[in-house]
Short mmCIF file of C-alpha atoms in Angstrom, two decimals:
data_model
loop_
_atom_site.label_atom_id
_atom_site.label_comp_id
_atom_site.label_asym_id
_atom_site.label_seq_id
_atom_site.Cartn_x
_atom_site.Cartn_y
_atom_site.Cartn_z
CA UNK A 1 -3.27 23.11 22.82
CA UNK A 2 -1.78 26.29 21.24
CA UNK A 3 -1.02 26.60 17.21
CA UNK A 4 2.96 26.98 17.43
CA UNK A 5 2.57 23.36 20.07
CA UNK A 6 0.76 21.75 17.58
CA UNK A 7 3.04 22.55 14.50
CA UNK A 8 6.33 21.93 15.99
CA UNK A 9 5.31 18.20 17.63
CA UNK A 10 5.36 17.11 13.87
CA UNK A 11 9.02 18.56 13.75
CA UNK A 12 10.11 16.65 17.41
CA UNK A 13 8.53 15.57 20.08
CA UNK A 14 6.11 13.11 17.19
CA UNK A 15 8.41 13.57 13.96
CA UNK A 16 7.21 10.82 11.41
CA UNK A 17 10.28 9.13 10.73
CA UNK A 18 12.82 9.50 13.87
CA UNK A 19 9.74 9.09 16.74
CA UNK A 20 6.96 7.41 14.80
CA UNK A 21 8.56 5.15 12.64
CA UNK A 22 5.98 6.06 9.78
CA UNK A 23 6.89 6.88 6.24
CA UNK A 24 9.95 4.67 6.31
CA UNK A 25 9.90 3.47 2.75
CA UNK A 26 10.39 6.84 0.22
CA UNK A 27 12.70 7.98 3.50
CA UNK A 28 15.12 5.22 2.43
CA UNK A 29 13.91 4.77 -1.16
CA UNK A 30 14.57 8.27 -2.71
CA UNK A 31 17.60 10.04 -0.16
CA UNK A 32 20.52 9.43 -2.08
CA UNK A 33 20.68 13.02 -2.68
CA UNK A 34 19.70 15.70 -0.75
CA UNK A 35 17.54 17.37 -3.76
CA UNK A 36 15.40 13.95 -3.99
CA UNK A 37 14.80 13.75 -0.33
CA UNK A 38 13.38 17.24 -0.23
CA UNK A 39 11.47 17.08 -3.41
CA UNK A 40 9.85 13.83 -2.17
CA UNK A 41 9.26 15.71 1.30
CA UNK A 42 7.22 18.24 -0.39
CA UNK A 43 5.60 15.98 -2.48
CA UNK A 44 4.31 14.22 0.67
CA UNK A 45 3.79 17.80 2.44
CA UNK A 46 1.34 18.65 -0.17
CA UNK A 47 -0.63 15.54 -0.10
CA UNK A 48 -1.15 15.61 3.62
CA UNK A 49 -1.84 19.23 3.48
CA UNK A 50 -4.20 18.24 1.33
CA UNK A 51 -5.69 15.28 2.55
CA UNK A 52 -6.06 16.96 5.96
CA UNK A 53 -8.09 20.00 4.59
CA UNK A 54 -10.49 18.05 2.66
CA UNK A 55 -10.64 15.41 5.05
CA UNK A 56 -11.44 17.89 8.17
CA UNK A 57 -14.15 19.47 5.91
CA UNK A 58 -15.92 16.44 5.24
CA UNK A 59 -15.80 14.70 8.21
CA UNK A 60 -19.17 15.10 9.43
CA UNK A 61 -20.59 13.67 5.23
CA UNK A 62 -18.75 9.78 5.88
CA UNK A 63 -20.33 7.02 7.48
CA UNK A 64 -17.76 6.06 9.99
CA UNK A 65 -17.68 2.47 8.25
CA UNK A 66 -16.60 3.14 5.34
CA UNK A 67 -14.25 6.34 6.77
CA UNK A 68 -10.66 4.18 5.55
CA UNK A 69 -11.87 4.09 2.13
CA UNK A 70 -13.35 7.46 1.54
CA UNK A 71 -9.63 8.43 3.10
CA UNK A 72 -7.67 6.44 0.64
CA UNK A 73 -9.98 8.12 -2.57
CA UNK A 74 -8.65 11.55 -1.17
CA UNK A 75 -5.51 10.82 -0.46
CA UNK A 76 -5.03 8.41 -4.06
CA UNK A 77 -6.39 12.08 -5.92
CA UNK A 78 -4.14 14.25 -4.48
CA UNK A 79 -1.25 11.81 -5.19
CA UNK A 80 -2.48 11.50 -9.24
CA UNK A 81 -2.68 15.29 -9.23
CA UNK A 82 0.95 15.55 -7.67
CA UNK A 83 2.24 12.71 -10.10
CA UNK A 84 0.86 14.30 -13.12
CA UNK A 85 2.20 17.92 -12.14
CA UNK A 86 5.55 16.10 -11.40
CA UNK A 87 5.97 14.89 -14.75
CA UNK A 88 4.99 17.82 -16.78
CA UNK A 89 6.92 20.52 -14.61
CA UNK A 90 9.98 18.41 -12.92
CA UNK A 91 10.25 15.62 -15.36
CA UNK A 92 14.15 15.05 -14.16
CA UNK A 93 12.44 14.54 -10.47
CA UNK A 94 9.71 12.38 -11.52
CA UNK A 95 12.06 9.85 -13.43
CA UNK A 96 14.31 10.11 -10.39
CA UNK A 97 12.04 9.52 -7.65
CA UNK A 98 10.06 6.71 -10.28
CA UNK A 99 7.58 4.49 -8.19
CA UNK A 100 7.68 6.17 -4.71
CA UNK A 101 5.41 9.11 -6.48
CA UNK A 102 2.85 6.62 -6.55
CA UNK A 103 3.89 5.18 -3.25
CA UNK A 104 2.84 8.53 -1.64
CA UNK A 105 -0.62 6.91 -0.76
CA UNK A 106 0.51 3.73 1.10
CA UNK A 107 2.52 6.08 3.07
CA UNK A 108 0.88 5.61 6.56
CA UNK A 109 1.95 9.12 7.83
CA UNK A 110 -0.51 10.47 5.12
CA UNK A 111 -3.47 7.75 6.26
CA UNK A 112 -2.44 7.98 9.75
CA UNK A 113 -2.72 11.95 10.26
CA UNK A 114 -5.85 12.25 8.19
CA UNK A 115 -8.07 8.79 10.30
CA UNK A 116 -6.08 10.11 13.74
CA UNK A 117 -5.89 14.09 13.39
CA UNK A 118 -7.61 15.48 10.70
CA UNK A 119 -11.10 13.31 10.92
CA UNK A 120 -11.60 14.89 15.16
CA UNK A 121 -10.29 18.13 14.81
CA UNK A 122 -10.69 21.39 13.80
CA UNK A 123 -10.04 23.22 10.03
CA UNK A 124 -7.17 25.49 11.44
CA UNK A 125 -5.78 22.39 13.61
CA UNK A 126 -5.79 20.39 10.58
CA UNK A 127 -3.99 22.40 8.57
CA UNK A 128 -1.53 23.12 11.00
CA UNK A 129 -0.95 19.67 12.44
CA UNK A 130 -0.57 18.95 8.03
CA UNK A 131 2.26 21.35 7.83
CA UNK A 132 4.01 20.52 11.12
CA UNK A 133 4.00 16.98 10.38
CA UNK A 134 4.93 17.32 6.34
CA UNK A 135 8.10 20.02 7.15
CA UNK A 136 8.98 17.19 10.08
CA UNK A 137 9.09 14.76 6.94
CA UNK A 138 10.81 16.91 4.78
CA UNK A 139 13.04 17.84 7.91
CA UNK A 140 14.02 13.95 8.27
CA UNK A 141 14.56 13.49 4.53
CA UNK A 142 16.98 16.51 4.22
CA UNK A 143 18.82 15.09 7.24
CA UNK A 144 19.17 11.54 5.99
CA UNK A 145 19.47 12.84 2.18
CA UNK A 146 22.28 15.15 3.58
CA UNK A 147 24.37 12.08 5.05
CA UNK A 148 24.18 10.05 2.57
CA UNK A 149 25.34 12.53 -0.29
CA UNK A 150 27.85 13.87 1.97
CA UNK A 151 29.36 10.48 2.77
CA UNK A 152 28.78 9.11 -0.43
CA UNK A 153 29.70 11.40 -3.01
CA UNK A 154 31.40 13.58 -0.97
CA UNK A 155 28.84 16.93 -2.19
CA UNK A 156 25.84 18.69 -1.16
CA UNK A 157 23.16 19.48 -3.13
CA UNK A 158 25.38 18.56 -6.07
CA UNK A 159 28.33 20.66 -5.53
CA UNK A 160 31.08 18.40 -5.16
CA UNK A 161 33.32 19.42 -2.31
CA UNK A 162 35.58 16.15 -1.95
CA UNK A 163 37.40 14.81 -4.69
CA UNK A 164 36.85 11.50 -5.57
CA UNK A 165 34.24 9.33 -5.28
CA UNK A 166 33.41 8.96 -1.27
CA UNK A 167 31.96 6.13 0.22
CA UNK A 168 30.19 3.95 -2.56
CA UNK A 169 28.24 1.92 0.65
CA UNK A 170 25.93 5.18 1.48
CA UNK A 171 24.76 5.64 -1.70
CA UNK A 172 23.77 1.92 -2.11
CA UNK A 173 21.01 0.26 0.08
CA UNK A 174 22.94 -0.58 2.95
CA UNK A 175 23.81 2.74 4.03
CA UNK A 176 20.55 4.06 4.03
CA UNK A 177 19.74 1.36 7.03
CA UNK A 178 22.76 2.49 8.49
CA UNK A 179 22.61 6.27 8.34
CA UNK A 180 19.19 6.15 9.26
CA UNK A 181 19.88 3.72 12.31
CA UNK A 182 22.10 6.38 13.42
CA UNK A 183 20.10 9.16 13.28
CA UNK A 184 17.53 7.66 15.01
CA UNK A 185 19.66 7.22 17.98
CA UNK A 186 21.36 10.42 17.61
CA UNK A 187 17.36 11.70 17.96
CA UNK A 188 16.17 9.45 20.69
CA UNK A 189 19.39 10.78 23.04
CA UNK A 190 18.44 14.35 22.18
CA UNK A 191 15.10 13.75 23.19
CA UNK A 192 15.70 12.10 26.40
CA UNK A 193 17.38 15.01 27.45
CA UNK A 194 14.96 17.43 26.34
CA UNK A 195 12.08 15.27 28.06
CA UNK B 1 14.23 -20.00 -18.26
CA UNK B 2 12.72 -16.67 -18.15
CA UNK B 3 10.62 -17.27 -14.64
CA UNK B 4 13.84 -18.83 -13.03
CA UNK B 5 15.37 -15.83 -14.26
CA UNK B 6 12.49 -13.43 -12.75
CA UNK B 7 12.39 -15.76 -9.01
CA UNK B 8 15.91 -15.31 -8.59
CA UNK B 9 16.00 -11.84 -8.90
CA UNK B 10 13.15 -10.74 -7.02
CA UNK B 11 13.92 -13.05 -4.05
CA UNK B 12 18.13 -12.23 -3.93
CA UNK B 13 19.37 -9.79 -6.54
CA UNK B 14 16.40 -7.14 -5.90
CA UNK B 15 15.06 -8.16 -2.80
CA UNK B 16 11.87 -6.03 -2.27
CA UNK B 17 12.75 -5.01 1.63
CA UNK B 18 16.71 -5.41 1.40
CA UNK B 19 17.05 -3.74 -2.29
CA UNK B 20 13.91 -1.98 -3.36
CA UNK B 21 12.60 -0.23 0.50
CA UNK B 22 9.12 -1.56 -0.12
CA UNK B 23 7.57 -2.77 3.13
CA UNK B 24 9.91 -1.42 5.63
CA UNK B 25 6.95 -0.59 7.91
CA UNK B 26 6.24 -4.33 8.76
CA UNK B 27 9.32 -5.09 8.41
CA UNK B 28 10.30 -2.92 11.07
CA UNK B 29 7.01 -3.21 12.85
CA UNK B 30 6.26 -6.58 13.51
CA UNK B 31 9.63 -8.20 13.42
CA UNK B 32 10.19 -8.58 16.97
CA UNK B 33 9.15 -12.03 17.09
CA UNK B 34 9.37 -14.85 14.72
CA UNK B 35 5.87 -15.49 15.55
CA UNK B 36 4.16 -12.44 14.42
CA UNK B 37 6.96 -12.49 11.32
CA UNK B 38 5.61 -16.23 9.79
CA UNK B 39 1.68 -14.98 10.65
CA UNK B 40 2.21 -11.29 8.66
CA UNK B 41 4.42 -13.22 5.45
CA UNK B 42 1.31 -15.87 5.32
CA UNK B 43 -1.05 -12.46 5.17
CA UNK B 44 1.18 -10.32 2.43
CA UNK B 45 1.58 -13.69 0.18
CA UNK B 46 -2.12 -13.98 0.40
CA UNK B 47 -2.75 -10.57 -0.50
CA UNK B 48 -0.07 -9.94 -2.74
CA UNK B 49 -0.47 -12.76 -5.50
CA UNK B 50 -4.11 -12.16 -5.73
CA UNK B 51 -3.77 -8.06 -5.78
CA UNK B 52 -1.37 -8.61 -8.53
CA UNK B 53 -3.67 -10.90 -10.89
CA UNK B 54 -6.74 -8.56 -9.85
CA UNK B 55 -4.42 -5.39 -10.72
CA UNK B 56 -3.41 -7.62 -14.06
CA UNK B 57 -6.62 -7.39 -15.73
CA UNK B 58 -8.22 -4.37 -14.36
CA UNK B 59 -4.76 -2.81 -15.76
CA UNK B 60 -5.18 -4.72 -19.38
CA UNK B 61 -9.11 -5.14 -19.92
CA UNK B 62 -10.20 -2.03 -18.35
CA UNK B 63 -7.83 0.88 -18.10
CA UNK B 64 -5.98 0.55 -21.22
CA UNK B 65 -8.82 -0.03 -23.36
CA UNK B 66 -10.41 2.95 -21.93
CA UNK B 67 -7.24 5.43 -22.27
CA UNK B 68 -7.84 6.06 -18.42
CA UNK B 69 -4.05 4.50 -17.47
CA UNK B 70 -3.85 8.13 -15.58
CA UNK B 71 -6.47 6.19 -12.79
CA UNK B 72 -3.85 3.34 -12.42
CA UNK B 73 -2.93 4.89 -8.36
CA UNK B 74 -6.53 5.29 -7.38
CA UNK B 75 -7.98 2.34 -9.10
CA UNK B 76 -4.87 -0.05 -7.47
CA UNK B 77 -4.92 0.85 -4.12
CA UNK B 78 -9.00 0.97 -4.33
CA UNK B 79 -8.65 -2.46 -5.68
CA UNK B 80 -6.44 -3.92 -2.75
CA UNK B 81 -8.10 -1.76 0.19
CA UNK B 82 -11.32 -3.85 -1.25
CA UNK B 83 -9.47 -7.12 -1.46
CA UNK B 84 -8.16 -6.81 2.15
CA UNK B 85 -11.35 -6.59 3.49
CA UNK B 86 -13.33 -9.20 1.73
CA UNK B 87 -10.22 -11.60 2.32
CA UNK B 88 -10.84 -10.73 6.10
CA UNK B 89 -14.91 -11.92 5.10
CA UNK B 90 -14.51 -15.06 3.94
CA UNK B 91 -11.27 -16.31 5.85
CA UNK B 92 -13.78 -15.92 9.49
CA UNK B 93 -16.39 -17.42 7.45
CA UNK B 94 -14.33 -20.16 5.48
CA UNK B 95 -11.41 -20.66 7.70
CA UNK B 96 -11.08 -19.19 11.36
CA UNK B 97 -8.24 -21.16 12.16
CA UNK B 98 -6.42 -19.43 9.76
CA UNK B 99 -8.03 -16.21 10.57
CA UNK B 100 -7.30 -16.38 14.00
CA UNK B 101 -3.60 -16.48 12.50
CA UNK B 102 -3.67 -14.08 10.50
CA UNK B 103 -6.39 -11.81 11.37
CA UNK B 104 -4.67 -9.11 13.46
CA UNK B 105 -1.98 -8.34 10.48
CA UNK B 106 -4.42 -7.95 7.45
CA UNK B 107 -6.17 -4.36 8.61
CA UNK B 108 -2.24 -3.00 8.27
CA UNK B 109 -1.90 -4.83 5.07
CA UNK B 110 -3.63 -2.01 2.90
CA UNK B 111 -1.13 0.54 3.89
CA UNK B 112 2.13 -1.87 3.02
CA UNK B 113 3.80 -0.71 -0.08
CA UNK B 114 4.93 -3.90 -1.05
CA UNK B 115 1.75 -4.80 -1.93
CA UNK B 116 0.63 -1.91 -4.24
CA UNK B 117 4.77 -1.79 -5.52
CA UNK B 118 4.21 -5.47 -6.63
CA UNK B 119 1.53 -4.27 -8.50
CA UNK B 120 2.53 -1.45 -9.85
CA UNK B 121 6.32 -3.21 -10.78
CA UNK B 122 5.03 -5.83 -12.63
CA UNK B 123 3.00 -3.75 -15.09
CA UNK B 124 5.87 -1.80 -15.28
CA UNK B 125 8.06 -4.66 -16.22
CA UNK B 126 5.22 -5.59 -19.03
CA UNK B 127 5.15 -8.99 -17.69
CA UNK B 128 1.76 -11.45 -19.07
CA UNK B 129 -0.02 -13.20 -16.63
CA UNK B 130 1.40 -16.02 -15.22
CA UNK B 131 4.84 -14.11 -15.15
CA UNK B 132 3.11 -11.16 -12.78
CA UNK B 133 1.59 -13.83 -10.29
CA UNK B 134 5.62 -15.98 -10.15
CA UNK B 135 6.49 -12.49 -9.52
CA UNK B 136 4.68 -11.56 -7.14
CA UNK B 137 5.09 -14.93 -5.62
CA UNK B 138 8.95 -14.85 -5.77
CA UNK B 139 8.44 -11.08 -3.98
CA UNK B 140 6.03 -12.54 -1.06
CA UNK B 141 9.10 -14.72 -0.87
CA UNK B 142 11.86 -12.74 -0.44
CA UNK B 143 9.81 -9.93 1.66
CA UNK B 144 9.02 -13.63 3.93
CA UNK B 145 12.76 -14.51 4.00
CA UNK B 146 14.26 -10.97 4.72
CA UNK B 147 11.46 -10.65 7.67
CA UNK B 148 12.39 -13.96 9.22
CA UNK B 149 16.50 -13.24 9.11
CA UNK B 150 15.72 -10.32 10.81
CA UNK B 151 13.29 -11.49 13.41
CA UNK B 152 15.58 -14.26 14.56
CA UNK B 153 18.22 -11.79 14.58
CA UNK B 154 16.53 -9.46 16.77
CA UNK B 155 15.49 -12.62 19.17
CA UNK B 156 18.77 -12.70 19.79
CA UNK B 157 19.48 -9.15 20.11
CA UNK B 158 17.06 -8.94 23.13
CA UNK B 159 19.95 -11.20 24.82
CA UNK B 160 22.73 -8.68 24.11
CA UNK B 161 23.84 -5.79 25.95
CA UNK B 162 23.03 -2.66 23.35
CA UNK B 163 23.60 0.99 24.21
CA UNK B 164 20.87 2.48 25.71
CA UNK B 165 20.15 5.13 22.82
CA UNK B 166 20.40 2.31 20.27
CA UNK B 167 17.70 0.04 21.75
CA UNK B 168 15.17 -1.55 19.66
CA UNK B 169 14.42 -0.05 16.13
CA UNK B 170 18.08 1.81 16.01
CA UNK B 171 19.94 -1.36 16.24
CA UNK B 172 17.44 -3.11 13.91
CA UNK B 173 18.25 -0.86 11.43
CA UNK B 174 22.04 -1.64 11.92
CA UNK B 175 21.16 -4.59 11.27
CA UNK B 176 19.38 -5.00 8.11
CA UNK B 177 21.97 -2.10 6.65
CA UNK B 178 24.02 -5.28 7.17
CA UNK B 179 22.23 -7.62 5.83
CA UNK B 180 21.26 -5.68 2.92
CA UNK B 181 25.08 -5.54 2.65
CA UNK B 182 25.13 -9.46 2.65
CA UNK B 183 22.93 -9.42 0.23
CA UNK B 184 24.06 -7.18 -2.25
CA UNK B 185 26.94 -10.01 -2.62
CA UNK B 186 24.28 -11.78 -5.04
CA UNK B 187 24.45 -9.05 -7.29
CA UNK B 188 25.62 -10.04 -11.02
CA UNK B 189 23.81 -13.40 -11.06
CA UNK B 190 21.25 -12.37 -13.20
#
């Protein structure tokens, strides 16, 4: 499989949140802005970057028994090391995005890529298929972060281009089911085509 | 007062799935049939109440004492990866009836934020002891109510005649926006 096939599968034809279904909880947790979505996108991004690079290095070192736990140590450091950078560097971010920082290591898209991709492939592969698949995240987040701000405060990345106060719903849980429901379908028609 | 006070608003006003997005991946996942939705709630209550009194006292003996509260993410989800599997142990040894139930859903258990948010949440909330396990009781609760609306829901959705592009999760999603809309009419109880 060539390098630009592997990275852009992550983007579309296997994108975590519209295809998968993975990741689903910080995707509607944390987009009620656009700048949240993305900064929890490349919070994730780095992680599985991350967690793919030292998990492709030391594949051949684990027992395959005890493979899921050694995962979850990696993956749990990366996410302290992100949440501790967070707080000293983007400490309006951190209090925003509050427990899903944490939350970054039950994400399965992180667990998933690093026990399905990472652990049988290559160190270039890894890193790739880590990028594709985190900008795919981030890609989803902006998307569903963009609706909802748009709809419901009627700005975009906090300039305000509606007056008033837009559409309370999309800022509150039940629009993020919605939005996302929509998108979802908006991507699975797009796809058929393309297929 | 205070524990009626904490059930009623984890299991309506702040309904983990419905209000707080933890657990959407089962949610979503396994809520096809009613079934599978009563055999993964018995699996999350399981695992829930006793990662949340496990998480208690590593939290209050151990890290705090220590100064190590930083370790709180790895030493959690270490804690509850652990706990998954030795539940799996001794429910084949102790009861495989109840294995055989519940088996297939506790290997996707470790990777269900409800589970480590519980635990996390009620540290947060500095509740004692016996207030983090109603917690996390009232939570395996409402996570168990919100997947069984939605299962029977989508039972009956099979039956329906749904656009082609919104088949299956799509619609579901419609759907709990909707009933997260329901419940957000409980708000202002508490």
């Amino acid at each position: 499989m060539n390098r630009w096939k592997n990275f852009n599968k992550g983007i579309f034809r296997e994108n975590a949140v519209f295809v998968l279904f993975l990741g689903l909880c910080p995707t509607l947790g944390v987009t009620t802005s656009v700048i949240n979505g993305v900064g929890m996108g490349l919070a994730t991004t780095f992680v599985l970057l991350m967690s793919n690079i030292v998990v492709t290095l030391v594949k051949n070192f684990i027992p395959d028994k005890v493979r899921i736990p050694s995962f979850i140590v990696i993956i749990a450091s990366f996410v302290t090391i992100v949440e501790l950078l967070m707080q000293a560097y983007l400490p309006g971010l951190f209090d925003e995005l509050g427990l899903f920082i944490p939350l970054i290591v039950v994400n399965c898209l992180v667990l998933g890529r690093a026990e399905a991709f990472a652990s049988k492939n290559t160190f270039v592969s890894s890193v790739v298929d880590g990028l594709g698949m985190g900008l795919g995240f981030t890609m989803a987040l902006f998307f569903l972060g963009g609706v909802r701000e748009i709809l419901g405060s009627g700005s975009f990345l906090g300039f305000k281009f509606i007056p008033g106060d837009g559409i309370l719903l999309f800022i509150l849980a039940p629009g993020a089911f919605i939005a996302l429901g929509y998108l979802i379908m908006i991507m699975n028609k797009i796809n058929k085509k393309t297929a | 007062m205070n524990y009626i006070i904490i059930i009623i608003s984890a299991i309506f006003v702040n309904n983990i799935v419905l209000a707080k997005f933890l657990g959407v991946c089962p949610f979503i996942g396994v809520s096809n049939r009613v079934e599978t939705a009563i055999g993964m709630t018995g699996a999350v209550t399981f695992v829930m109440v006793i990662a949340t009194i496990v998480t208690y006292l590593l939290q209050h003996y151990i890290l705090i004492p220590f100064g190590i509260s930083f370790m709180q993410t790895i030493t959690f989800i270490l804690v509850i990866a652990a706990l998954v599997q030795m539940v799996e142990i001794v429910l084949k040894k102790a009861s495989p009836v109840l294995y055989q139930a519940l088996g297939i859903f506790l290997p996707l258990i470790t990777t269900n934020c409800a589970i480590l948010g519980v635990a996390i949440l009620a540290v947060q909330n500095d509740y004692n002891l016996i207030e983090s396990v109603v917690f996390s009781i009232a939570n395996a609760i409402g996570f168990g109510m919100a997947l069984l609306l939605i299962s029977g829901i989508r039972e009956q959705l099979k039956l329906v005649d749904v656009p082609e592009p919104m088949k299956g999760v799509p619609i579901a999603f419609i759907v709990a926006g909707l009933l997260a809309m329901a419940f957000m009419g409980f708000t202002g109880i508490v």
